[in-house]
PDB file of C-alpha atoms in Angstrom:
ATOM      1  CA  UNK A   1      37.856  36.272  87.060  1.00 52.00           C
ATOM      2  CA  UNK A   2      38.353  39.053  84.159  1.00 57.00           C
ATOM      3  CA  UNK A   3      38.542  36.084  81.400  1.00 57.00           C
ATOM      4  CA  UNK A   4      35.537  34.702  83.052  1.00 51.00           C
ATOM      5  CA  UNK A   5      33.375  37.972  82.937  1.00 57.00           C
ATOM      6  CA  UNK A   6      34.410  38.264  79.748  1.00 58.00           C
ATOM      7  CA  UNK A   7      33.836  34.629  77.893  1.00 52.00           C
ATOM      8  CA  UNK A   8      30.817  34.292  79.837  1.00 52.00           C
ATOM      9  CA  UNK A   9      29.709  37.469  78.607  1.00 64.00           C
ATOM     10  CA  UNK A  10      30.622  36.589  74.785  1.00 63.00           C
ATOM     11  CA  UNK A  11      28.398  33.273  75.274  1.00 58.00           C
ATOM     12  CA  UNK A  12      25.161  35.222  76.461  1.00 65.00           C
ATOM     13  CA  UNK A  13      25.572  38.041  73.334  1.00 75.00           C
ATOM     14  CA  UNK A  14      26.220  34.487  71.321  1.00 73.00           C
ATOM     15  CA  UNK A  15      22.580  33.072  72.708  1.00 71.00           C
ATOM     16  CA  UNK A  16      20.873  35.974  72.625  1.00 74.00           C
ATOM     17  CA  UNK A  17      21.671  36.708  69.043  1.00 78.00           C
ATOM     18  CA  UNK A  18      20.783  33.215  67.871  1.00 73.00           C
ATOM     19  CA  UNK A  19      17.309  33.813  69.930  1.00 77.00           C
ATOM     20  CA  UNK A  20      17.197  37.297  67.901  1.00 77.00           C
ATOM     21  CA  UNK A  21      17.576  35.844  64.956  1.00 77.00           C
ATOM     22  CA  UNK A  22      15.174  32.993  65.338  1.00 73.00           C
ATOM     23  CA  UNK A  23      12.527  35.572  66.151  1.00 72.00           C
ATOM     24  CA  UNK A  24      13.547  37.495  63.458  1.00 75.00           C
ATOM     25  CA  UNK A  25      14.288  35.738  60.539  1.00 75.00           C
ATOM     26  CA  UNK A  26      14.197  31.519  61.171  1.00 74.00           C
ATOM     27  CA  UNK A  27      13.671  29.309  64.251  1.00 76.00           C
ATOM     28  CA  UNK A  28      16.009  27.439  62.542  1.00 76.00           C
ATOM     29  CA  UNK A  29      18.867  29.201  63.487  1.00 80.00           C
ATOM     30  CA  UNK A  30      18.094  28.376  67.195  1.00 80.00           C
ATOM     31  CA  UNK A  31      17.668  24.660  66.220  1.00 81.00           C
ATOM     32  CA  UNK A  32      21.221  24.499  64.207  1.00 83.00           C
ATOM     33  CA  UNK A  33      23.208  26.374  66.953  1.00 84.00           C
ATOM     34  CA  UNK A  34      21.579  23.784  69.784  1.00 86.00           C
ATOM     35  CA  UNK A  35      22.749  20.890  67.416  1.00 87.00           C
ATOM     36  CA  UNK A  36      26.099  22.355  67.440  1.00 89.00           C
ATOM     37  CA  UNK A  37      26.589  22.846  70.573  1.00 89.00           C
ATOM     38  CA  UNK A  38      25.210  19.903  71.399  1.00 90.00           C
ATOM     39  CA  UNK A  39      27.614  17.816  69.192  1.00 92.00           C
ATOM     40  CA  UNK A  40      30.286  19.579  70.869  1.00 92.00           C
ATOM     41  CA  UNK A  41      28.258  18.513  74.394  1.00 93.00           C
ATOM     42  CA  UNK A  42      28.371  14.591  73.098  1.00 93.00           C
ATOM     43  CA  UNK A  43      32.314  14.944  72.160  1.00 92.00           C
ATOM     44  CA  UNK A  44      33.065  16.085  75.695  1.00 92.00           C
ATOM     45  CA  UNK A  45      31.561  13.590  77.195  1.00 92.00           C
ATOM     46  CA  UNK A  46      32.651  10.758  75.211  1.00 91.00           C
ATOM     47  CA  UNK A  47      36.276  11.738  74.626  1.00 89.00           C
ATOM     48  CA  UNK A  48      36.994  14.339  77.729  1.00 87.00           C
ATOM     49  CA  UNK A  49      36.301  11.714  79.967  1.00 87.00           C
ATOM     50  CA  UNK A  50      37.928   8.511  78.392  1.00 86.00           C
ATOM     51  CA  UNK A  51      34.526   6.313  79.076  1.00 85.00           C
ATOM     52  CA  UNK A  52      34.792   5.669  75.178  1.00 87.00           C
ATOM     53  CA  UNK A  53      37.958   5.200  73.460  1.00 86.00           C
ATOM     54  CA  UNK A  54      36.573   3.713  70.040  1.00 87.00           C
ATOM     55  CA  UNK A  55      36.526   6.191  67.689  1.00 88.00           C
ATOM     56  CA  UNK A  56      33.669   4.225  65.916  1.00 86.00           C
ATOM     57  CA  UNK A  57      31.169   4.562  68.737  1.00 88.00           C
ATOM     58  CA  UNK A  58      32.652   8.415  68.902  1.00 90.00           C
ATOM     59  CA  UNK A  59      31.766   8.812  65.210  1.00 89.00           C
ATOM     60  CA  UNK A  60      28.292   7.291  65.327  1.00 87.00           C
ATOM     61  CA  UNK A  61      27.418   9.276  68.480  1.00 89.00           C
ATOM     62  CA  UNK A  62      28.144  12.653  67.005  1.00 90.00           C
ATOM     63  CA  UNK A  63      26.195  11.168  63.328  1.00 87.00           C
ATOM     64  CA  UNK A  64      23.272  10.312  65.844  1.00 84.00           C
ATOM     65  CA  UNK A  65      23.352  14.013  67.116  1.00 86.00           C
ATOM     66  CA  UNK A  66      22.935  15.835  64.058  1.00 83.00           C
ATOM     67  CA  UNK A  67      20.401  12.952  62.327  1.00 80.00           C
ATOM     68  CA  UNK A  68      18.360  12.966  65.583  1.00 78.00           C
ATOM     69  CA  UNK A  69      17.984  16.764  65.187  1.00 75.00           C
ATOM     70  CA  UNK A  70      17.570  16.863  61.792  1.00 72.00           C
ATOM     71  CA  UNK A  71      14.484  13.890  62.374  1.00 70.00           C
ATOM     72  CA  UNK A  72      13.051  15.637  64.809  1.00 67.00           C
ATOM     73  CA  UNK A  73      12.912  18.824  63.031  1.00 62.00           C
ATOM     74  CA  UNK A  74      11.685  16.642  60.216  1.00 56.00           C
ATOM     75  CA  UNK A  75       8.107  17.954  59.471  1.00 53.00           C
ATOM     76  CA  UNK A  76       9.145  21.724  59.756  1.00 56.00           C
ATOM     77  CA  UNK A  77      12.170  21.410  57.397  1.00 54.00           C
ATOM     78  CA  UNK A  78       9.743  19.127  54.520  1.00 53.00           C
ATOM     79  CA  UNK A  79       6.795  21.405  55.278  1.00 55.00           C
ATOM     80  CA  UNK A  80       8.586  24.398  53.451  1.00 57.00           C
ATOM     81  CA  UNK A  81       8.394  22.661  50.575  1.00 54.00           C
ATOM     82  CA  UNK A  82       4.846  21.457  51.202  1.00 57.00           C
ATOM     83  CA  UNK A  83       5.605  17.937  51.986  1.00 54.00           C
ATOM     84  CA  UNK A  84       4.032  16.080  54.613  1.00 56.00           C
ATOM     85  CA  UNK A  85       6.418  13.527  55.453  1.00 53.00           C
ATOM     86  CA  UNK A  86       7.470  13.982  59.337  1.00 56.00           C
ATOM     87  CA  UNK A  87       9.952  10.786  60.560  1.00 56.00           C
ATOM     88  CA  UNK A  88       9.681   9.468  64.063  1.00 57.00           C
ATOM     89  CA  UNK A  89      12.421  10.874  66.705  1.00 60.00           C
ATOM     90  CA  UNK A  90      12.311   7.362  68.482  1.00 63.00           C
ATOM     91  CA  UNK A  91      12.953   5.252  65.310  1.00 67.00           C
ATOM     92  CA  UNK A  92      16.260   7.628  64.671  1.00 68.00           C
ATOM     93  CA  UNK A  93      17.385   6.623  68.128  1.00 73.00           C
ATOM     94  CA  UNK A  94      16.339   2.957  67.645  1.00 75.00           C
ATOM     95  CA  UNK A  95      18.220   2.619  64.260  1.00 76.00           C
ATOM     96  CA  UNK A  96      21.116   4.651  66.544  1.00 77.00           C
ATOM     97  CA  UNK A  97      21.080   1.528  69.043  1.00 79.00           C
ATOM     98  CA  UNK A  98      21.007  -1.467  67.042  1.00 81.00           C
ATOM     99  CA  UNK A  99      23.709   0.037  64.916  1.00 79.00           C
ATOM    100  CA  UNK A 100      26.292   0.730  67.352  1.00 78.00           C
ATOM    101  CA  UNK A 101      25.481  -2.318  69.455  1.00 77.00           C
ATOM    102  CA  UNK A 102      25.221  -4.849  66.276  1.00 79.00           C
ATOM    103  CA  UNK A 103      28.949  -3.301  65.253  1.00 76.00           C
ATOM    104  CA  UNK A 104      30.590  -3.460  68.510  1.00 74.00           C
ATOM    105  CA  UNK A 105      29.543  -7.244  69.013  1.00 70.00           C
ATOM    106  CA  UNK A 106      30.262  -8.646  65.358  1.00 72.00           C
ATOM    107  CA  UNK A 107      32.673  -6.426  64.322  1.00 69.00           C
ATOM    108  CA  UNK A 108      34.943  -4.253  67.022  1.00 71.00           C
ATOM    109  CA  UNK A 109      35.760  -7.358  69.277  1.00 69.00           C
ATOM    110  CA  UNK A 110      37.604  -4.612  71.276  1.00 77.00           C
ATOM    111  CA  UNK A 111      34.904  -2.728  72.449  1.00 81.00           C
ATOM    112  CA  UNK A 112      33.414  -3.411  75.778  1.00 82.00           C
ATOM    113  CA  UNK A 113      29.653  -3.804  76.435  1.00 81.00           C
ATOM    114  CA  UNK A 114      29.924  -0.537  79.609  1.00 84.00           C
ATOM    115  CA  UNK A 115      31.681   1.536  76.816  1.00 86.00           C
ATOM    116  CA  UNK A 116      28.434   1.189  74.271  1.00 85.00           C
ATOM    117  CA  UNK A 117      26.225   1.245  77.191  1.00 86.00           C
ATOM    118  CA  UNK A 118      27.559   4.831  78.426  1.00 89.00           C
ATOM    119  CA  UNK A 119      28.190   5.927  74.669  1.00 88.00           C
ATOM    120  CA  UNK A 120      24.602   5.528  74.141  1.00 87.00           C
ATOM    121  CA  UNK A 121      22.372   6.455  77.482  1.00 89.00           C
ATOM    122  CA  UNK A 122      25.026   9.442  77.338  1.00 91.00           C
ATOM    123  CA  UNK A 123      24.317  10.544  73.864  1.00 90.00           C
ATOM    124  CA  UNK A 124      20.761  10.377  73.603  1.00 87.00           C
ATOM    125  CA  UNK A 125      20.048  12.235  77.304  1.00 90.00           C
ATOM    126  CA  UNK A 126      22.401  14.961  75.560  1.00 91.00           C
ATOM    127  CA  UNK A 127      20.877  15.288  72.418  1.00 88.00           C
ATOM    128  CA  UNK A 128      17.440  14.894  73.696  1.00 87.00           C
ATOM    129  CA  UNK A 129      17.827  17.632  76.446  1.00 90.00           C
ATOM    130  CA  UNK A 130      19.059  20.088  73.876  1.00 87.00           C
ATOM    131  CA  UNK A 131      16.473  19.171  71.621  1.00 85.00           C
ATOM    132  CA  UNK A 132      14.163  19.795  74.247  1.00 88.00           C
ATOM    133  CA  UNK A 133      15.024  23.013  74.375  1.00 88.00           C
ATOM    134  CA  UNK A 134      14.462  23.732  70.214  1.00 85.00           C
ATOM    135  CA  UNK A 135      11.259  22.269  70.962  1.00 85.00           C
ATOM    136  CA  UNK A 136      10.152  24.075  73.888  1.00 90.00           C
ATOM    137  CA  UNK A 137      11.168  27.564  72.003  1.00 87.00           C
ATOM    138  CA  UNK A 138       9.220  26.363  69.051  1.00 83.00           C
ATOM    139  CA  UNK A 139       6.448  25.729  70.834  1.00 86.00           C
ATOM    140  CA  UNK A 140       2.997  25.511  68.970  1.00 82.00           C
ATOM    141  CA  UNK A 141       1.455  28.333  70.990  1.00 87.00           C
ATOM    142  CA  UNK A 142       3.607  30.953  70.300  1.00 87.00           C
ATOM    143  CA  UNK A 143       4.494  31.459  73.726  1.00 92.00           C
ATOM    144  CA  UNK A 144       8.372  29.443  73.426  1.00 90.00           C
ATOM    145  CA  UNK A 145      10.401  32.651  74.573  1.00 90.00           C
ATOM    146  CA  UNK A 146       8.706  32.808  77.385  1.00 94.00           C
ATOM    147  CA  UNK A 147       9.157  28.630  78.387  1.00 94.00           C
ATOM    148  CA  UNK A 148      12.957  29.312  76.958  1.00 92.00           C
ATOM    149  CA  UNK A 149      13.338  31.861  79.790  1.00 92.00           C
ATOM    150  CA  UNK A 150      11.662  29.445  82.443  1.00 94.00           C
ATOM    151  CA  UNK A 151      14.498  26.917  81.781  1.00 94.00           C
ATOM    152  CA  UNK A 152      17.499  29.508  82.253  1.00 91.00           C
ATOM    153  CA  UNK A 153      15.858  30.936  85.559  1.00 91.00           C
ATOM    154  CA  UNK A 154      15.006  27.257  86.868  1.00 91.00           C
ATOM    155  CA  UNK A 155      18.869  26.203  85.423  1.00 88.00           C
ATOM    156  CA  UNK A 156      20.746  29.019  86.595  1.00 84.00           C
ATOM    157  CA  UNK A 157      18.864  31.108  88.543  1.00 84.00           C
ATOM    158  CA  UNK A 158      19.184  28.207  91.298  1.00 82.00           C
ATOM    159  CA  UNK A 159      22.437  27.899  90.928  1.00 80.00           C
ATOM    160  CA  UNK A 160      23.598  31.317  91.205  1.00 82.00           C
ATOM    161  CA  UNK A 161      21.073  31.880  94.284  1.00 82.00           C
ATOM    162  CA  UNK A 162      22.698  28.494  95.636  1.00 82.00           C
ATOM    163  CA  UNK A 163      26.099  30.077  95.417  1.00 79.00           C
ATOM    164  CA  UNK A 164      25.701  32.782  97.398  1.00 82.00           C
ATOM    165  CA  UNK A 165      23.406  31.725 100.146  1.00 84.00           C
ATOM    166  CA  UNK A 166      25.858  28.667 100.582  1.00 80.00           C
ATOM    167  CA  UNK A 167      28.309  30.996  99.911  1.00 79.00           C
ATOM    168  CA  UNK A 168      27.122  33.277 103.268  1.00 82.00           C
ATOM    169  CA  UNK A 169      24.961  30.951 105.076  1.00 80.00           C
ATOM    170  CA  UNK A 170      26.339  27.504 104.052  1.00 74.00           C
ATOM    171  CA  UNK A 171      27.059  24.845 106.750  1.00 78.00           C
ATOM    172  CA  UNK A 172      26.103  21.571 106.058  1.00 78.00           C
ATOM    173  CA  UNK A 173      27.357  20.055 102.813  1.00 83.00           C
ATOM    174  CA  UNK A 174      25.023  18.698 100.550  1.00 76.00           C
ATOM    175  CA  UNK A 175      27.533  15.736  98.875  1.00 75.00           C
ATOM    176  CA  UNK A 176      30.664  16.137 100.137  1.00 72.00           C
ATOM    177  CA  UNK A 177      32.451  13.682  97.817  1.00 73.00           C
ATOM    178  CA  UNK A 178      30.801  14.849  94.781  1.00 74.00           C
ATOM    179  CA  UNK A 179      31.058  18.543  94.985  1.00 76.00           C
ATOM    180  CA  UNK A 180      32.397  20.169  98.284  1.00 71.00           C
ATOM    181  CA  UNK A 181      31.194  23.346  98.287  1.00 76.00           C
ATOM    182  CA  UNK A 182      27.717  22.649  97.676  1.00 80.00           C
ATOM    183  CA  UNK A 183      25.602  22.704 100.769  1.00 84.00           C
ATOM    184  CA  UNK A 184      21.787  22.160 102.010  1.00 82.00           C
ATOM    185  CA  UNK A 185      21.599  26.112 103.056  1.00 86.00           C
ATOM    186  CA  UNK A 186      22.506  26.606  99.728  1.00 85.00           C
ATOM    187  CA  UNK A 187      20.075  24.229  97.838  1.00 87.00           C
ATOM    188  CA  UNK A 188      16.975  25.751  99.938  1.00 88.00           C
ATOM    189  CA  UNK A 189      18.557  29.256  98.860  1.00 88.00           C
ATOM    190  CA  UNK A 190      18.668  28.557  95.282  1.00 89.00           C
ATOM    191  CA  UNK A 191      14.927  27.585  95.560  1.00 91.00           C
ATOM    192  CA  UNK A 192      13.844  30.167  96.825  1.00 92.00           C
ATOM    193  CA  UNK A 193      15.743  32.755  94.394  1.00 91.00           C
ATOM    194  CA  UNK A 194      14.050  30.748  91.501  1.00 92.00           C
ATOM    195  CA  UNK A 195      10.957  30.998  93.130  1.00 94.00           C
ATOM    196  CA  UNK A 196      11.308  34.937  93.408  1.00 94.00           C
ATOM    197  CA  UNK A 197      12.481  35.453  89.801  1.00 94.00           C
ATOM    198  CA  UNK A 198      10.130  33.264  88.163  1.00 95.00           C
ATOM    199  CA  UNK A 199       7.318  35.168  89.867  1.00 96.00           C
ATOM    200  CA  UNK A 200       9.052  38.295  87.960  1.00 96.00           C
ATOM    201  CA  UNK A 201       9.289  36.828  85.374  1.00 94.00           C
ATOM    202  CA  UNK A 202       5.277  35.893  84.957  1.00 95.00           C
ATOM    203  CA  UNK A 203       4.319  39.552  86.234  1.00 96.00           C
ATOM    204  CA  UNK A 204       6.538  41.070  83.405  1.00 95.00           C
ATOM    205  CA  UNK A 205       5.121  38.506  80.697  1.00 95.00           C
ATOM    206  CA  UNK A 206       1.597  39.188  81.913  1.00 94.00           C
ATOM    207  CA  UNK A 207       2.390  42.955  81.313  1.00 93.00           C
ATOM    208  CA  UNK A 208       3.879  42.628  78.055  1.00 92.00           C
ATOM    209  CA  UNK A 209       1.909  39.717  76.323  1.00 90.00           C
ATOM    210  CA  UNK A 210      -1.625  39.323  75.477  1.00 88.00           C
ATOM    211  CA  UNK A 211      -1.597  35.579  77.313  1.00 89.00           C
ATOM    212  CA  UNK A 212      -1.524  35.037  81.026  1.00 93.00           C
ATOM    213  CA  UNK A 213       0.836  33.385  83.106  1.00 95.00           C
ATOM    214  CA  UNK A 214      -0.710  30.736  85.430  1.00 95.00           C
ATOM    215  CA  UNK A 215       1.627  31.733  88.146  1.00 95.00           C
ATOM    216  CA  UNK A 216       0.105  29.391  90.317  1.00 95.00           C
ATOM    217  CA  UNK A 217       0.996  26.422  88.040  1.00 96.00           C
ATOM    218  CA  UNK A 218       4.553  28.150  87.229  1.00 96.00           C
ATOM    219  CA  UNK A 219       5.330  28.617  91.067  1.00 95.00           C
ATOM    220  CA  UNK A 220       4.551  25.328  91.986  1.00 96.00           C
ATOM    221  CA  UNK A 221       6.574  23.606  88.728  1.00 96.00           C
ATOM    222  CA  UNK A 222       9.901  26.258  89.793  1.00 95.00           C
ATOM    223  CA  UNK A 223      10.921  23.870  93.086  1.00 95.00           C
ATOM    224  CA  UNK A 224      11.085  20.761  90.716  1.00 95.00           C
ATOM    225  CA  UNK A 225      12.841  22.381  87.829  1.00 95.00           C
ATOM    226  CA  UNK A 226      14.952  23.963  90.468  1.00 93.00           C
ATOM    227  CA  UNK A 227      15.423  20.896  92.154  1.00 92.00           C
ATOM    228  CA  UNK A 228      16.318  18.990  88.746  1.00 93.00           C
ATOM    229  CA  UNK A 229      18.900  21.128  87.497  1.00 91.00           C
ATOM    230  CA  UNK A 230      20.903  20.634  91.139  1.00 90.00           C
ATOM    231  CA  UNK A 231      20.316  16.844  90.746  1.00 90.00           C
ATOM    232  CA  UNK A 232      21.985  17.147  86.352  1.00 90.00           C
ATOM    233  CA  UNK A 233      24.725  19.698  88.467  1.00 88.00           C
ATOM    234  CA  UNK A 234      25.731  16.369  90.748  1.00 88.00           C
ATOM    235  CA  UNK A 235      25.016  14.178  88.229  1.00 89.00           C
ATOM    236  CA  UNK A 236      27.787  15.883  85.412  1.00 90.00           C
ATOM    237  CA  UNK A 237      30.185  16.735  88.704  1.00 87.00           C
ATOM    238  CA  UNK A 238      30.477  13.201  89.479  1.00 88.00           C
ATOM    239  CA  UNK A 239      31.546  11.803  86.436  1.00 89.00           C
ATOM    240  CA  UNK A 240      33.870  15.279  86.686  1.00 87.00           C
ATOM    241  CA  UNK A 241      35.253  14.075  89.832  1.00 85.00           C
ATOM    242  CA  UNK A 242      35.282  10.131  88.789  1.00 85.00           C
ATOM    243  CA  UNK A 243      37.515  10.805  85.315  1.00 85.00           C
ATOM    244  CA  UNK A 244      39.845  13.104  87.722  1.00 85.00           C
ATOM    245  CA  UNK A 245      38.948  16.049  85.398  1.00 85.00           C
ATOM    246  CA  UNK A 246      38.404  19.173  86.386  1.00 83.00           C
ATOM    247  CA  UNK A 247      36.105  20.754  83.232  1.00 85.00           C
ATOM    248  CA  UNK A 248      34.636  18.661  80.566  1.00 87.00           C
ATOM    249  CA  UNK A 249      36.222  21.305  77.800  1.00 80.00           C
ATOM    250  CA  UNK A 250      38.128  24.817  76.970  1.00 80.00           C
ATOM    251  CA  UNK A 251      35.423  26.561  75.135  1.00 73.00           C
ATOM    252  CA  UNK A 252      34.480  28.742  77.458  1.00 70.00           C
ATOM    253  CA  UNK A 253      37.958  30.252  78.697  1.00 66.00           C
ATOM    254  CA  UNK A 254      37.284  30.479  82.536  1.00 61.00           C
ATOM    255  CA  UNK A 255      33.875  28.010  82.420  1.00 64.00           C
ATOM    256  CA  UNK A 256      34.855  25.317  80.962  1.00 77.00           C
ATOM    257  CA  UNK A 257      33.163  23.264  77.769  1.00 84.00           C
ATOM    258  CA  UNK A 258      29.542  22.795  76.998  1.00 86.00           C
ATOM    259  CA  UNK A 259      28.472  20.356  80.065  1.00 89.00           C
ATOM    260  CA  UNK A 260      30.050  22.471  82.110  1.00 85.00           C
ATOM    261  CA  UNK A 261      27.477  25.617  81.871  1.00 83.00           C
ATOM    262  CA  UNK A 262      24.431  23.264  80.287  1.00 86.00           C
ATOM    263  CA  UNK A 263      24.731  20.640  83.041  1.00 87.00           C
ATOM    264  CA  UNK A 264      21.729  21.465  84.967  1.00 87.00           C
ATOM    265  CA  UNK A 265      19.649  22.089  81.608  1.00 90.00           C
ATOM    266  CA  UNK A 266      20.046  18.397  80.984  1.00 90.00           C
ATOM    267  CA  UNK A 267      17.232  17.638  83.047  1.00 92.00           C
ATOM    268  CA  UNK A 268      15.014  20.872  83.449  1.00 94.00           C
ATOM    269  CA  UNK A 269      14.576  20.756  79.740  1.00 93.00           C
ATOM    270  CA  UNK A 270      13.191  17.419  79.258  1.00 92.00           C
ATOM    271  CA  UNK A 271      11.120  18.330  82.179  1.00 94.00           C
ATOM    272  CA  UNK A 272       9.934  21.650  80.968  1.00 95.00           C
ATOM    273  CA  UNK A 273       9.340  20.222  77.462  1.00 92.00           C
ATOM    274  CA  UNK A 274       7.239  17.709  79.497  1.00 92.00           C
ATOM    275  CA  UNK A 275       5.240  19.962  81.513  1.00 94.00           C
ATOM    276  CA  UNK A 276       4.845  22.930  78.664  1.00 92.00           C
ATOM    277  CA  UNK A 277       2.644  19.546  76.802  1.00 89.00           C
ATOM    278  CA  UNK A 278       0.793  18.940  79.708  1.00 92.00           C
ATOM    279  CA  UNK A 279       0.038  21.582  82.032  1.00 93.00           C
ATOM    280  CA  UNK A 280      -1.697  24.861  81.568  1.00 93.00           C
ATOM    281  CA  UNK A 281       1.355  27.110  82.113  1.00 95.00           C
ATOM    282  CA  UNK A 282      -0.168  30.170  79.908  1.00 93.00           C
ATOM    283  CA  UNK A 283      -3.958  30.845  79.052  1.00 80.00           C
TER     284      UNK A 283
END
């Protein structure tokens, strides 16, 4: 528990600084620390679980992490230097498919067909959900702290309010054969503690920022985000389970690697990215 407390503690200082310092000096910083980790996120995947044994499709997947990034960051890196020139995310990832599946037919006999398949849905839902989060902090109107924070309370908030209401009130398991201790009490718990702390969340905004929080809007998004990070949760601790692995990585003494602590971001960041472009979450 102590090694826990305390690597878990490094990694928030470690986020927390990188936010700082994206404030402070470069939102770039954020958006090369996400690319790291999510590098690191691919390799688990890919090589923790022993889906993908070529170390070709290995190598292109963790190329294809940092050139997605890079293309998606595209027009803010060339606009520094006053060049318009902003390259298309889904051409990167395009490129990124016929490459690796071209090679692995004509020239890496050895590879199977389910091993490129997994290679690439896995590396571009990683990649894209931690882009999702560089673009959700870098949002256009100023208000990306504030959908950054959304994501961690609908990610983590719900799980830690799952915990302990399944942990006290917990009697009918949720998926058994996937993750034991999860359980239906739990789940409704976990929604409502997201619910709670998102509405703190808006009154504390509204207090300190000159825009508004729809909290309407917001409360009503909070059970789907919720909702979506339990489903990523299930999702990462099936394959888990499948590979007969018990954390994806050692990074995180006492937490495990990268998917292990950013599972349930995987999907409430595309989803919050999503909804921050298309609903009125602050006016």
């Amino acid at each position: 528990m102590k090694t826990r407390i305390i690597s878990g503690t490094v990694g928030i200082i470690i986020f927390i600084a990188a936010i700082f310092a994206a404030l402070k000096i470069d939102t770039l910083i954020l958006n090369a620390l996400l690319v790291v980790i999510g590098a690191i996120g691919v390799y688990e995947m890919l090589k923790t679980t022993g889906y993908v044994k070529s170390k070709f499709l290995l190598i292109s997947a963790l190329v294809y992490v940092v050139a997605a990034s890079l293309v998606y960051s595209s027009g803010e890196i060339f606009g520094r230097f006053g060049i318009d020139f902003n390259i298309s995310g889904e051409v990167c990832t395009v490129i990124f498919a016929v490459v690796i599946f071209a090679v692995s037919m004509f020239c890496h006999k050895d590879i199977k067909p389910l091993e490129v398949a997994f290679a690439f849905g896995m590396t571009v839902a990683i990649t894209f959900a931690f882009w999702s989060l560089a673009a959700i902090f870098g949002s256009a109107d100023g208000n990306g702290l504030f959908y950054l924070i959304i994501v961690v309370i609908a990610a983590w908030g719900s799980d830690t309010g799952a915990y302990f209401t399944g942990y006290f009130f917990g009697k009918h398991k949720m998926a058994p054969e996937i993750s034991p201790k999860k359980t239906v009490e739990g789940a409704v718990g976990g929604i409502v503690v997201d619910v709670l702390l998102m509405f703190a969340a808006c009154m504390v905004f509204n207090k300190v920022s000159d825009a508004s929080a729809n909290i309407p809007v917001i409360l009503g998004l909070t059970p789907v985000l919720a909702l979506s990070g339990m489903v990523g949760d299930l999702i990462f601790s099936y394959i888990k389970r499948d590979c007969g692995i018990k954390d994806y990585g050692k990074l995180m003494p006492g937490h495990g690697g990268v998917l292990d602590r950013f599972d349930s971001v995987a999907l409430v960041a595309p989803l919050m990215y999503i909804a921050m472009s298309n609903l009125p979450l602050v006016g």
